[in-house]
Coordinates of C-alpha atoms and ligand atoms in Angstrom, one line a residue:
M1 CA 24.8 -13.7 -16.4
Q2 CA 25.3 -17.4 -15.9
A3 CA 22.3 -19.3 -17.2
A4 CA 20.2 -21.4 -14.9
R5 CA 20.8 -25.1 -14.8
P6 CA 17.8 -27.1 -16.1
S7 CA 17.1 -28.4 -12.6
N8 CA 16.6 -24.9 -11.5
A9 CA 13.9 -24.3 -14.1
V10 CA 10.3 -23.6 -12.9
D11 CA 7.2 -22.3 -14.7
A12 CA 7.0 -19.2 -12.6
V13 CA 9.0 -17.2 -10.0
I14 CA 7.0 -15.1 -7.7
V15 CA 8.9 -12.3 -5.9
G16 CA 7.4 -11.6 -2.4
A17 CA 5.3 -13.5 0.1
G18 CA 2.8 -10.9 1.2
F19 CA -0.9 -11.3 0.5
A20 CA -0.1 -10.9 -3.2
G21 CA 2.6 -13.6 -3.4
L22 CA 0.7 -16.1 -1.3
Y23 CA -2.4 -16.0 -3.3
M24 CA -0.5 -16.0 -6.6
L25 CA 1.3 -19.2 -5.6
H26 CA -2.0 -20.8 -4.7
R27 CA -3.5 -19.9 -8.0
L28 CA -0.5 -21.0 -10.1
R29 CA -0.4 -24.3 -8.3
G30 CA -4.0 -24.8 -9.0
L31 CA -3.2 -24.5 -12.7
G32 CA -0.6 -27.3 -12.4
L33 CA 2.4 -24.9 -12.7
S34 CA 5.6 -25.2 -10.8
A35 CA 6.4 -22.0 -8.9
R36 CA 9.0 -20.8 -6.5
V37 CA 8.6 -17.8 -4.3
F38 CA 11.5 -15.7 -3.1
E39 CA 10.9 -13.6 0.0
A40 CA 13.5 -11.2 1.6
G41 CA 11.9 -11.6 5.1
S42 CA 12.1 -14.6 7.3
G43 CA 8.3 -15.2 7.2
V44 CA 5.2 -14.5 5.2
G45 CA 2.9 -11.5 5.5
G46 CA 4.9 -8.7 3.7
T47 CA 3.6 -5.4 5.1
W48 CA 2.4 -7.1 8.3
Y49 CA 5.7 -8.9 8.7
W50 CA 7.8 -5.7 8.5
N51 CA 5.6 -3.0 10.1
R52 CA 5.4 -4.1 13.7
Y53 CA 5.4 -0.6 15.2
P54 CA 3.1 0.1 18.2
G55 CA -0.5 0.8 17.1
A56 CA -0.1 -0.8 13.6
R57 CA -3.4 -2.0 12.3
C58 CA -5.5 -1.9 9.1
D59 CA -7.5 1.1 8.1
V60 CA -10.1 -1.0 6.1
E61 CA -12.3 -3.1 8.3
S62 CA -11.1 -6.6 8.8
M63 CA -14.3 -8.2 7.5
Q64 CA -13.3 -6.4 4.2
Y65 CA -9.5 -6.4 4.5
S66 CA -9.2 -10.2 4.1
Y67 CA -9.1 -12.7 1.3
S68 CA -12.4 -13.6 -0.4
F69 CA -11.1 -16.4 -2.7
S70 CA -11.9 -19.2 -0.3
P71 CA -15.4 -19.4 1.1
E72 CA -14.2 -21.8 3.8
L73 CA -11.4 -19.5 4.9
Q74 CA -13.6 -16.5 5.2
Q75 CA -16.2 -18.4 7.2
E76 CA -13.8 -20.0 9.6
W77 CA -11.4 -17.1 10.4
Q78 CA -12.5 -15.0 13.4
W79 CA -11.2 -11.4 13.8
S80 CA -11.2 -10.1 17.3
E81 CA -11.5 -6.4 16.5
L82 CA -13.2 -4.4 13.8
F83 CA -9.8 -3.2 12.7
A84 CA -7.3 -6.0 13.4
S85 CA -3.9 -5.2 14.8
Q86 CA -0.7 -6.1 13.0
P87 CA 0.0 -9.2 15.1
E88 CA -3.5 -10.6 14.3
I89 CA -3.1 -9.8 10.6
L90 CA 0.3 -11.5 10.6
R91 CA -1.3 -14.6 12.3
Y92 CA -3.9 -14.6 9.5
A93 CA -1.2 -14.5 6.8
N94 CA 0.5 -17.4 8.6
H95 CA -2.7 -19.3 8.9
V96 CA -3.3 -18.9 5.1
A97 CA 0.2 -20.1 4.3
D98 CA -0.3 -23.2 6.5
R99 CA -3.9 -23.9 5.4
F100 CA -3.0 -23.9 1.7
D101 CA 0.4 -25.6 2.4
L102 CA 2.3 -22.8 0.7
R103 CA 5.5 -22.7 2.6
R104 CA 7.2 -25.6 0.8
D105 CA 7.6 -23.4 -2.3
I106 CA 8.8 -20.3 -0.5
Q107 CA 12.4 -19.6 0.0
F108 CA 12.7 -17.1 2.9
G109 CA 15.6 -14.7 3.7
T110 CA 16.3 -14.4 0.0
R111 CA 16.3 -11.2 -2.0
V112 CA 15.9 -11.3 -5.8
T113 CA 18.7 -9.0 -7.1
E114 CA 18.8 -9.5 -10.9
M115 CA 16.4 -10.6 -13.7
R116 CA 17.3 -11.1 -17.4
F117 CA 14.9 -12.0 -20.1
D118 CA 16.0 -14.2 -23.0
R119 CA 14.1 -13.5 -26.2
A120 CA 15.3 -16.8 -27.7
T121 CA 13.8 -19.0 -25.0
H122 CA 11.1 -16.6 -23.7
R123 CA 12.4 -17.2 -20.2
W124 CA 13.6 -15.1 -17.3
D125 CA 16.9 -15.9 -15.5
I126 CA 16.6 -14.8 -12.0
R127 CA 19.4 -14.3 -9.4
T128 CA 19.3 -13.8 -5.7
D129 CA 21.6 -12.5 -3.0
R130 CA 22.0 -16.1 -1.8
G131 CA 23.5 -17.2 -5.1
D132 CA 20.4 -18.9 -6.6
V133 CA 20.1 -18.8 -10.3
V134 CA 16.7 -19.9 -11.5
S135 CA 15.0 -20.0 -14.9
A136 CA 11.3 -19.2 -15.2
R137 CA 8.9 -18.7 -18.0
Y138 CA 7.0 -16.1 -16.0
C139 CA 8.0 -13.7 -13.3
V140 CA 5.3 -12.3 -11.0
M141 CA 6.4 -9.2 -9.1
A142 CA 4.5 -9.4 -5.8
T143 CA 7.0 -7.0 -4.3
G144 CA 4.5 -4.6 -2.7
C145 CA 3.9 -0.9 -3.1
L146 CA 5.0 0.0 0.4
S147 CA 7.9 -2.4 1.1
T148 CA 10.9 -0.1 0.5
A149 CA 11.2 1.8 3.8
R150 CA 12.9 5.2 3.5
V151 CA 15.0 7.2 6.0
P152 CA 15.8 10.7 4.7
D153 CA 19.5 11.4 4.2
F154 CA 19.9 13.4 7.4
P155 CA 23.6 14.0 8.0
G156 CA 25.0 12.6 11.3
I157 CA 22.7 9.6 11.7
E158 CA 25.8 7.5 12.5
R159 CA 26.7 9.8 15.4
F160 CA 23.5 9.3 17.3
T161 CA 24.2 7.4 20.6
G162 CA 20.6 6.4 21.2
K163 CA 18.4 4.0 19.2
T164 CA 16.8 4.7 15.8
Y165 CA 13.8 2.8 14.4
H166 CA 11.9 2.9 11.1
T167 CA 8.2 2.0 11.4
G168 CA 8.5 -0.2 8.3
H169 CA 11.4 -2.1 9.7
W170 CA 10.4 -2.5 13.3
P171 CA 12.4 -5.0 15.6
H172 CA 10.5 -8.3 16.0
E173 CA 11.1 -8.3 19.8
G174 CA 9.3 -5.0 20.1
V175 CA 10.6 -1.8 21.8
D176 CA 10.1 -0.7 25.4
F177 CA 10.0 3.1 25.4
T178 CA 9.3 3.3 29.2
G179 CA 11.1 6.3 30.7
R180 CA 12.6 7.3 27.4
R181 CA 12.5 10.6 25.5
V182 CA 11.4 9.8 22.0
G183 CA 11.5 11.9 18.8
V184 CA 9.1 10.9 16.0
I185 CA 9.7 12.3 12.5
G186 CA 6.7 12.2 10.2
T187 CA 2.9 12.5 10.6
G188 CA 1.6 10.1 7.9
S189 CA -0.6 7.1 8.6
S190 CA 2.1 5.1 10.4
A191 CA 3.0 8.0 12.7
I192 CA -0.7 8.7 13.4
Q193 CA -1.1 5.2 14.6
A194 CA 2.1 4.9 16.5
I195 CA 2.2 8.3 18.3
P196 CA -0.8 7.7 20.7
V197 CA 0.6 4.3 21.8
I198 CA 4.2 5.5 22.2
A199 CA 3.0 8.5 24.2
Q200 CA 1.3 6.2 26.7
Q201 CA 4.7 4.6 27.5
A202 CA 7.4 7.1 26.9
A203 CA 8.6 9.8 29.3
H204 CA 8.2 12.4 26.5
V205 CA 7.4 12.3 22.8
T206 CA 8.3 15.1 20.4
V207 CA 6.7 15.0 17.0
F208 CA 8.3 16.7 14.0
Q209 CA 5.5 17.5 11.6
R210 CA 6.3 18.8 8.1
T211 CA 2.8 18.3 6.6
P212 CA -0.2 17.7 8.8
N213 CA -2.6 15.0 7.5
F214 CA -6.4 14.6 7.9
S215 CA -7.3 11.8 10.2
I216 CA -10.7 10.3 11.0
P217 CA -11.4 8.3 14.2
S218 CA -11.6 4.6 13.4
R219 CA -14.1 3.9 16.2
N220 CA -12.4 0.5 16.5
G221 CA -13.8 -2.0 19.0
P222 CA -14.2 -5.6 19.7
M223 CA -15.7 -7.7 16.9
T224 CA -19.1 -8.9 18.1
E225 CA -20.3 -12.3 17.1
A226 CA -23.5 -10.8 15.7
Y227 CA -21.5 -8.3 13.5
A228 CA -19.2 -11.0 12.2
E229 CA -22.2 -13.4 11.5
Q230 CA -24.0 -10.7 9.6
W231 CA -21.0 -10.2 7.3
K232 CA -20.4 -13.9 6.9
S233 CA -24.0 -14.7 6.1
E234 CA -23.9 -12.1 3.3
Y235 CA -20.3 -12.5 2.2
P236 CA -20.8 -13.6 -1.4
A237 CA -23.0 -10.6 -2.2
R238 CA -20.9 -8.1 -0.2
R239 CA -17.6 -9.2 -1.6
E240 CA -19.0 -9.0 -5.2
H241 CA -20.3 -5.5 -4.4
A242 CA -16.9 -4.5 -3.1
R243 CA -15.2 -5.7 -6.2
H244 CA -17.1 -3.2 -8.2
A245 CA -17.1 -0.3 -5.7
R246 CA -15.0 2.7 -6.4
T247 CA -12.3 2.0 -3.8
G248 CA -13.0 -1.7 -3.3
I249 CA -14.5 -0.8 0.1
L250 CA -18.2 -0.9 1.0
N251 CA -18.3 2.5 2.5
N252 CA -22.0 3.4 2.3
P253 CA -21.5 6.0 -0.5
N254 CA -23.9 8.9 -0.6
D255 CA -24.6 9.7 -4.3
I256 CA -25.3 13.4 -4.0
S257 CA -23.1 16.5 -4.3
A258 CA -22.0 18.2 -1.1
M259 CA -23.3 21.4 -2.7
E260 CA -26.8 20.1 -3.3
V261 CA -27.8 20.0 0.3
S262 CA -28.4 22.8 2.9
D263 CA -25.6 23.8 5.3
E264 CA -27.5 22.2 8.1
D265 CA -28.0 18.9 6.3
R266 CA -24.3 18.9 5.2
Q267 CA -23.2 19.4 8.8
R268 CA -25.5 16.7 10.0
I269 CA -24.2 14.2 7.4
Y270 CA -20.6 15.0 8.3
E271 CA -21.4 14.6 12.0
E272 CA -23.0 11.2 11.4
R273 CA -20.0 10.1 9.4
W274 CA -17.5 11.4 12.0
A275 CA -19.4 9.6 14.7
A276 CA -19.4 6.3 12.7
G277 CA -15.7 6.8 11.9
R278 CA -13.4 5.1 9.4
T279 CA -12.7 6.0 5.7
N280 CA -16.4 6.1 5.0
F281 CA -16.2 9.8 5.8
M282 CA -14.9 10.5 2.3
A283 CA -18.0 8.8 0.8
A284 CA -20.3 11.4 2.5
F285 CA -20.8 13.0 -0.9
N286 CA -20.0 12.0 -4.4
D287 CA -17.9 15.1 -5.4
L288 CA -15.4 15.4 -2.6
I289 CA -12.5 14.3 -4.6
F290 CA -13.6 16.1 -7.8
E291 CA -14.8 19.6 -6.7
R292 CA -12.7 22.0 -4.6
Q293 CA -15.7 23.8 -3.2
A294 CA -17.3 20.5 -2.1
N295 CA -13.9 19.2 -0.7
D296 CA -13.5 22.4 1.3
T297 CA -16.7 21.7 3.2
A298 CA -15.4 18.4 4.3
A299 CA -11.9 19.7 5.1
D300 CA -13.4 22.6 7.1
F301 CA -15.4 20.2 9.1
V302 CA -12.4 18.1 10.0
R303 CA -10.3 21.2 10.8
G304 CA -13.2 22.2 13.2
K305 CA -13.0 18.8 14.9
I306 CA -9.3 19.2 15.4
R307 CA -9.8 22.6 17.0
E308 CA -12.5 21.2 19.2
T309 CA -10.3 18.3 20.3
V310 CA -6.9 19.9 20.9
R311 CA -6.9 22.3 23.8
D312 CA -3.9 24.4 22.9
Q313 CA -5.1 26.3 19.9
S314 CA -1.6 27.0 18.4
T315 CA -1.0 23.2 18.4
A316 CA -4.5 22.7 16.9
E317 CA -3.7 25.2 14.2
L318 CA -0.5 23.4 13.3
L319 CA -2.3 20.1 13.2
A320 CA -5.1 21.4 10.9
P321 CA -4.1 20.6 7.3
K322 CA -4.4 23.5 4.9
N323 CA -2.0 22.7 2.0
H324 CA -3.9 19.8 0.3
P325 CA -7.6 18.9 -0.3
I326 CA -8.9 16.3 2.1
G327 CA -8.6 12.7 0.8
T328 CA -5.9 13.5 -1.8
K329 CA -3.4 11.8 0.4
R330 CA -4.6 8.5 1.8
I331 CA -6.9 9.6 4.6
C332 CA -5.6 8.4 8.0
V333 CA -7.7 6.5 10.5
D334 CA -6.7 6.8 14.1
T335 CA -7.4 6.0 17.7
D336 CA -7.1 9.2 19.8
Y337 CA -4.5 10.9 17.6
Y338 CA -5.5 14.5 18.0
G339 CA -6.4 14.0 21.7
T340 CA -2.9 12.7 22.3
Y341 CA -1.6 16.3 21.9
N342 CA -3.5 17.2 25.1
R343 CA -1.1 15.0 27.0
E344 CA 1.6 16.8 29.1
N345 CA 4.3 14.5 27.7
V346 CA 3.7 15.3 24.0
T347 CA 5.1 18.2 22.0
L348 CA 4.5 19.1 18.4
V349 CA 7.3 20.8 16.4
D350 CA 6.6 22.5 13.1
A351 CA 9.3 20.9 10.9
R352 CA 8.4 23.1 8.0
A353 CA 9.2 26.3 9.8
T354 CA 12.2 24.6 11.6
P355 CA 13.3 21.7 9.4
V356 CA 15.3 18.8 10.8
T357 CA 18.8 19.5 9.5
E358 CA 20.9 16.9 11.2
I359 CA 21.0 14.1 13.7
T360 CA 23.4 14.8 16.5
A361 CA 25.1 12.5 19.1
H362 CA 22.3 13.1 21.5
G363 CA 19.3 13.9 19.4
L364 CA 18.6 16.1 16.4
R365 CA 18.7 19.7 15.3
A366 CA 15.6 21.5 14.0
G367 CA 16.1 25.2 13.3
D368 CA 18.4 26.6 16.0
I369 CA 17.4 24.0 18.6
E370 CA 19.0 20.7 19.5
H371 CA 16.4 18.3 20.8
R372 CA 17.8 15.5 23.0
F373 CA 16.4 12.0 22.7
D374 CA 17.0 8.5 23.8
A375 CA 15.3 7.1 20.7
I376 CA 14.3 8.5 17.3
V377 CA 11.4 6.9 15.3
F378 CA 11.5 7.5 11.6
A379 CA 7.9 7.4 10.4
T380 CA 9.1 8.7 7.1
G381 CA 7.4 6.4 4.7
F382 CA 8.5 4.4 1.6
D383 CA 9.8 4.7 -1.9
A384 CA 6.2 3.8 -2.9
M385 CA 4.9 1.8 -5.9
T386 CA 8.2 1.7 -7.9
G387 CA 10.9 1.4 -5.2
A388 CA 10.9 -2.4 -4.7
L389 CA 10.8 -2.9 -8.5
T390 CA 13.6 -0.6 -9.5
K391 CA 15.8 -1.8 -6.7
I392 CA 16.1 -5.1 -8.6
D393 CA 18.3 -5.0 -11.7
I394 CA 15.7 -6.0 -14.3
A395 CA 16.6 -6.0 -18.0
A396 CA 15.3 -7.3 -21.3
D397 CA 16.9 -6.7 -24.7
G398 CA 19.6 -4.6 -23.0
V399 CA 17.2 -2.1 -21.5
T400 CA 16.8 -1.9 -17.7
L401 CA 13.5 -1.2 -16.0
R402 CA 15.2 1.7 -14.3
Q403 CA 16.1 3.2 -17.7
K404 CA 12.6 2.6 -19.0
W405 CA 11.0 4.3 -16.0
E406 CA 13.5 7.2 -15.7
A407 CA 10.8 9.7 -16.3
G408 CA 8.2 7.8 -14.3
P409 CA 6.6 4.4 -14.4
R410 CA 4.8 3.5 -17.7
T411 CA 2.6 0.4 -17.7
Y412 CA -0.3 -1.2 -19.5
L413 CA -3.1 -1.6 -16.8
G414 CA -0.4 -1.6 -14.1
L415 CA 0.0 -5.3 -14.9
M416 CA 2.8 -5.3 -17.5
T417 CA 5.3 -2.9 -19.0
S418 CA 6.2 -3.0 -22.7
G419 CA 9.6 -4.4 -23.5
F420 CA 9.5 -6.7 -20.5
P421 CA 7.6 -9.8 -21.7
N422 CA 6.2 -12.4 -19.3
M423 CA 6.8 -10.1 -16.3
F424 CA 3.6 -9.4 -14.4
M425 CA 3.2 -6.8 -11.6
I426 CA 0.6 -7.1 -8.9
T427 CA -0.9 -3.8 -8.0
G428 CA 1.7 -2.0 -10.1
P429 CA 1.6 1.7 -11.0
G430 CA -1.2 2.4 -13.4
S431 CA -3.7 0.3 -11.4
P432 CA -5.9 1.3 -8.5
S433 CA -3.4 -0.2 -6.1
V434 CA -2.7 2.1 -3.1
L435 CA -5.9 4.0 -3.7
S436 CA -8.0 0.9 -2.9
N437 CA -8.7 -1.9 -0.5
K438 CA -5.5 -3.6 -1.4
I439 CA -6.7 -7.1 -0.9
V440 CA -9.5 -6.6 -3.4
S441 CA -7.0 -5.3 -5.9
I442 CA -4.5 -8.0 -5.2
E443 CA -7.1 -10.7 -5.8
Q444 CA -8.3 -9.1 -9.0
H445 CA -4.7 -9.0 -10.4
V446 CA -3.8 -12.5 -9.3
D447 CA -7.0 -13.9 -10.9
W448 CA -6.3 -11.9 -14.1
I449 CA -2.7 -13.2 -14.3
A450 CA -3.7 -16.8 -13.6
E451 CA -6.4 -16.7 -16.2
C452 CA -4.0 -15.1 -18.7
V453 CA -1.4 -17.8 -18.1
A454 CA -4.1 -20.5 -18.5
Y455 CA -5.2 -18.9 -21.8
L456 CA -1.6 -18.8 -23.1
R457 CA -1.2 -22.5 -22.3
A458 CA -4.5 -23.4 -23.8
C459 CA -3.5 -21.7 -27.0
G460 CA 0.0 -23.2 -27.2
L461 CA 1.6 -19.8 -26.5
D462 CA 4.3 -18.9 -24.0
C463 CA 4.9 -15.2 -24.3
I464 CA 2.9 -12.1 -23.6
E465 CA 4.1 -8.5 -23.9
A466 CA 2.3 -5.2 -23.6
K467 CA 2.3 -3.3 -26.9
Q468 CA 3.9 0.2 -26.7
S469 CA 0.8 1.8 -28.3
A470 CA -1.6 0.2 -25.8
E471 CA 0.7 1.3 -22.9
D472 CA 0.9 4.9 -24.2
A473 CA -2.9 5.0 -24.5
W474 CA -3.3 3.6 -20.9
V475 CA -0.8 6.1 -19.5
Q476 CA -2.6 9.0 -21.2
H477 CA -6.0 7.7 -20.0
G478 CA -4.7 7.4 -16.5
N479 CA -3.4 11.0 -16.6
E480 CA -6.7 12.3 -18.0
V481 CA -8.7 10.6 -15.3
A482 CA -6.3 11.9 -12.5
D483 CA -6.5 15.4 -13.9
K484 CA -10.3 15.4 -13.4
T485 CA -9.7 15.0 -9.7
L486 CA -8.1 17.0 -7.0
Y487 CA -5.4 14.4 -6.3
P488 CA -2.6 15.9 -8.3
L489 CA -2.9 19.0 -6.0
A490 CA -1.3 17.2 -3.1
N491 CA 2.4 16.5 -2.6
S492 CA 1.8 12.9 -2.0
L493 CA 3.6 9.6 -2.2
Y494 CA 1.2 8.9 -5.1
M495 CA 3.2 11.6 -7.0
G496 CA 6.5 10.4 -5.8
V497 CA 7.4 13.7 -4.2
N498 CA 8.6 12.2 -1.0
I499 CA 11.7 10.8 -2.7
P500 CA 14.3 13.4 -3.8
G501 CA 14.9 13.1 -7.6
K502 CA 11.9 10.8 -8.2
P503 CA 9.9 11.9 -11.3
Q504 CA 6.6 13.5 -10.3
V505 CA 3.8 11.7 -12.0
F506 CA 0.6 10.5 -10.6
M507 CA 1.2 6.7 -10.3
P508 CA -2.0 4.9 -9.3
Y509 CA -5.1 4.7 -11.5
I510 CA -7.9 6.7 -10.1
G511 CA -10.8 5.7 -12.4
G512 CA -12.2 3.4 -9.7
V513 CA -11.8 -0.3 -8.8
G514 CA -15.0 -1.3 -10.6
A515 CA -14.3 0.5 -13.8
Y516 CA -10.8 -0.7 -13.8
R517 CA -11.9 -4.3 -13.3
Q518 CA -14.3 -4.0 -16.2
A519 CA -11.5 -2.6 -18.5
C520 CA -9.2 -5.5 -17.6
D521 CA -12.0 -8.1 -18.1
E522 CA -12.9 -6.6 -21.5
I523 CA -9.3 -6.6 -22.7
A524 CA -8.9 -10.3 -21.7
A525 CA -12.2 -11.2 -23.3
E526 CA -11.0 -9.7 -26.6
G527 CA -8.1 -12.1 -26.7
Y528 CA -5.8 -9.7 -24.6
R529 CA -6.2 -6.6 -26.7
G530 CA -3.1 -4.4 -26.6
F531 CA -0.8 -7.4 -25.8
E532 CA 1.4 -9.3 -28.2
L533 CA 1.0 -13.0 -27.7
S534 CA 3.5 -15.5 -29.2
A535 CA 5.2 -18.9 -29.0
Q536 CA 8.8 -19.8 -28.6
T537 CA 8.8 -21.6 -31.9
A538 CA 7.9 -18.4 -33.6
A539 CA 10.7 -16.6 -31.8
L540 CA 13.2 -19.1 -32.9
A541 CA 12.0 -19.1 -36.5
A542 CA 12.3 -15.4 -36.6
E543 CA 16.0 -15.5 -35.7
Ligands
FAD601 P1 3.8 -6.5 0.7 O1 2.9 -6.9 1.8 O2 4.5 -5.3 0.7 O3 4.8 -7.8 0.4 C1 5.8 -7.7 -0.5 C2 6.9 -8.6 -0.1 O4 7.9 -8.6 -1.1 C3 7.6 -8.1 1.2 O5 7.6 -9.1 2.2 C4 9.1 -7.9 0.7 O6 10.0 -8.3 1.7 C5 9.1 -8.8 -0.5 N1 10.1 -8.3 -1.5 C6 10.2 -7.1 -2.1 N2 11.2 -7.0 -2.9 C7 11.8 -8.2 -2.9 C8 12.9 -8.8 -3.5 N3 13.7 -8.1 -4.4 N4 13.3 -10.1 -3.2 C9 12.5 -10.8 -2.3 N5 11.5 -10.3 -1.7 C10 11.1 -9.0 -2.0 N6 -3.8 -1.5 2.5 C11 -5.1 -1.6 2.7 O7 -5.8 -1.8 1.7 N7 -5.7 -1.5 3.9 C12 -4.9 -1.3 5.0 O8 -5.5 -1.1 6.1 C13 -3.5 -1.1 4.9 N8 -2.7 -0.9 6.0 C14 -1.4 -0.7 5.8 C15 -0.6 -0.4 6.9 C16 0.8 -0.2 6.7 C17 1.6 0.0 7.9 C18 1.3 -0.3 5.4 C19 2.8 0.0 5.3 C20 0.6 -0.6 4.3 C21 -0.8 -0.8 4.5 N9 -1.6 -1.2 3.4 C22 -3.0 -1.3 3.6 C23 -1.0 -1.5 2.1 C24 -0.4 -2.9 2.2 O9 0.9 -2.8 1.7 C25 -1.3 -3.9 1.4 O10 -2.6 -3.9 1.9 C26 -0.8 -5.3 1.3 O11 -0.5 -5.9 2.5 C27 0.3 -5.5 0.3 O12 0.5 -6.8 0.0 P2 1.6 -7.2 -1.1 O13 1.7 -8.7 -1.0 O14 1.2 -6.6 -2.4 O15 2.9 -6.5 -0.7
NAP602 P1 3.9 8.7 4.6 O1 2.5 8.8 4.5 O2 4.7 8.8 3.3 O3 4.4 9.7 5.7 C1 5.7 10.0 5.9 C2 5.8 11.1 6.8 O4 7.2 11.5 7.0 C3 5.2 12.4 6.2 O5 4.5 13.1 7.3 C4 6.4 13.2 5.7 O6 6.2 14.5 5.6 C5 7.4 12.8 6.7 N1 8.8 13.1 6.3 C6 9.4 12.5 5.3 N2 10.7 13.0 5.2 C7 10.8 14.0 6.2 C8 11.8 14.9 6.6 N3 12.9 15.0 5.9 N4 11.5 15.8 7.6 C9 10.3 15.8 8.2 N5 9.3 14.9 7.9 C10 9.5 14.0 6.9 O7 4.3 7.2 5.2 P2 3.5 6.2 6.1 O8 2.9 7.0 7.2 O9 4.4 5.1 6.5 O10 2.3 5.7 5.2 C11 2.6 5.3 3.9 C12 1.3 4.5 3.4 O11 1.2 3.3 4.1 C13 0.0 5.2 3.7 O12 -0.3 6.1 2.7 C14 -1.0 4.1 3.7 O13 -1.3 3.7 2.4 C15 -0.1 3.0 4.3 N6 -0.4 2.9 5.7 C16 -1.6 2.6 6.2 C17 -1.9 2.5 7.5 C18 -3.2 2.1 8.1 O14 -3.9 3.0 8.6 N7 -3.6 0.9 8.0 C19 -0.8 2.7 8.4 C20 0.4 3.0 7.9 C21 0.6 3.1 6.6 P3 5.7 15.2 4.2 O15 4.2 14.8 4.1 O16 5.9 16.6 4.4 O17 6.5 14.6 3.1

């Protein structure tokens, strides 16, 4: 690889300009470092730039799904709904970019394709698809866990004469489905948000469901001034509380077992949680993700609600999940998802009994039937957690990241991976990441990385690398914690099962956001225990 010219040298390259990349740039600038951000999209916002499908909105309340690093920002920004829609969240990301003058260091429409670490100089050489060659001391991968959209390899896609869309790659100009027959493949969080909205417009919607998911009503509504004010007046304490909560969400946890209460009390508690809506449902009892018997009570309750809501009982039965414990896939939050199946213009197809086998010129084939469509929506998800990282050709000492992670990702704290010095990951595999309120986890990682870089500089050091032994111990700990829960029982994106050939390991850390933060803080306080710290002079002397 051609080396970067000195003029193309910066202290840090950040890959990605979603919430992680934006805040990382702000923090590194604050330390006086020069930084350059590369972003494949033409604007900031990451997830909220790409996922413009109808109905897209956050599943964590906006008062919580927002940055906490700037007291002024969190006081001045006004959300219009309890759960903001994608356009509003994208406006927020743009506001942050402008308010903190971030754009001047972001190069849009540029994808990082290759990264090489040079042991002699302790620097990364980074290449992009636009021909840039940049040298950086540190590389921060703010590439996102859900940024590599995936369409299954259905044969015949090129034959289809209608339009195809992926929820994670939605056209910026929007899509008018009026009068159109639409096929939707998938019933994950994206589909569950999109289907009710598409059904209001389209002539007919046919949903192909392979695995039903549990969904809880969001009870979304306008943000009242009183509600926002209550949050804003207590923000410092509430944010601090969230940073130490299990999922990074203040969800009113009930610290008793589901099996400790009478059947009547349990039912009442579930009814209250269902009426209140949102992901708080899973905090109804403290053992729902640990004990199958407890979990079954919550799953039965939701299945009952589905049967109550959906008039056609064979459709209700198909929609009622039975093959995984509730909450072991990210629980969905919806607005009238189950009720949508009562519409005349919505049909549910069991894509497990009759799998989609090919796309045809006029639709798709599932089982023996050819379904005819004007448009097909792929709500088929992402190559989660590792996809964006392994898509880049990253190598150090002749070993690529793809080789190293052949049997599944291995990291120390989800922040670094041994053998790849000075490369940090934000919400990487091995951290709470997709199991948490992502903004809480992003801020924690960004702060940890910024403080780590400041520490290195203060000590006259310029290189940090995870030790193999520390990484092995962290991976083992992560597996042990996961095995105490019901999570590994689900075929979820957390396990990588949605990508053919991807190794099946439980990727995020499920020990809890608070416990994880404490571990990271302790490791830093002990002089970055488990990391090798060094200086370039030492590297040169050793040669
Ligand atoms: P992203 O927002 O994914 O940004 C990563 C950026 O990196 C992208 O813009 C991408 O283009 C860029 N990039 C990747 N590779 C390269 C490369 N090689 N070169 C250049 N650029 C690159 N989380 C929650 O906690 N609550 C929610 O309610 C919630 N809702 C979600 C809804 C949807 C539809 C999806 C898909 C995810 C949702 N998430 C939610 C998770 C969401 O991804 C995170 O909350 C958060 O937005 C991630 O921010 P990020 O900056 O880490 O990554
Ligand atoms: P997903 O949860 O991975 O769902 C993908 C869907 O496509 C699944 O139903 C899957 O079925 C189906 N599918 C894949 N290949 C298929 C095939 N060949 N035939 C039939 N069906 C197929 O993806 P997602 O819905 O985009 O959500 C991903 C993550 O993004 C979520 O877990 C969440 O973290 C986040 N998200 C959050 C929100 C929110 O509420 N704010 C909204 C959207 C996304 P199987 O389950 O059988 O594989």
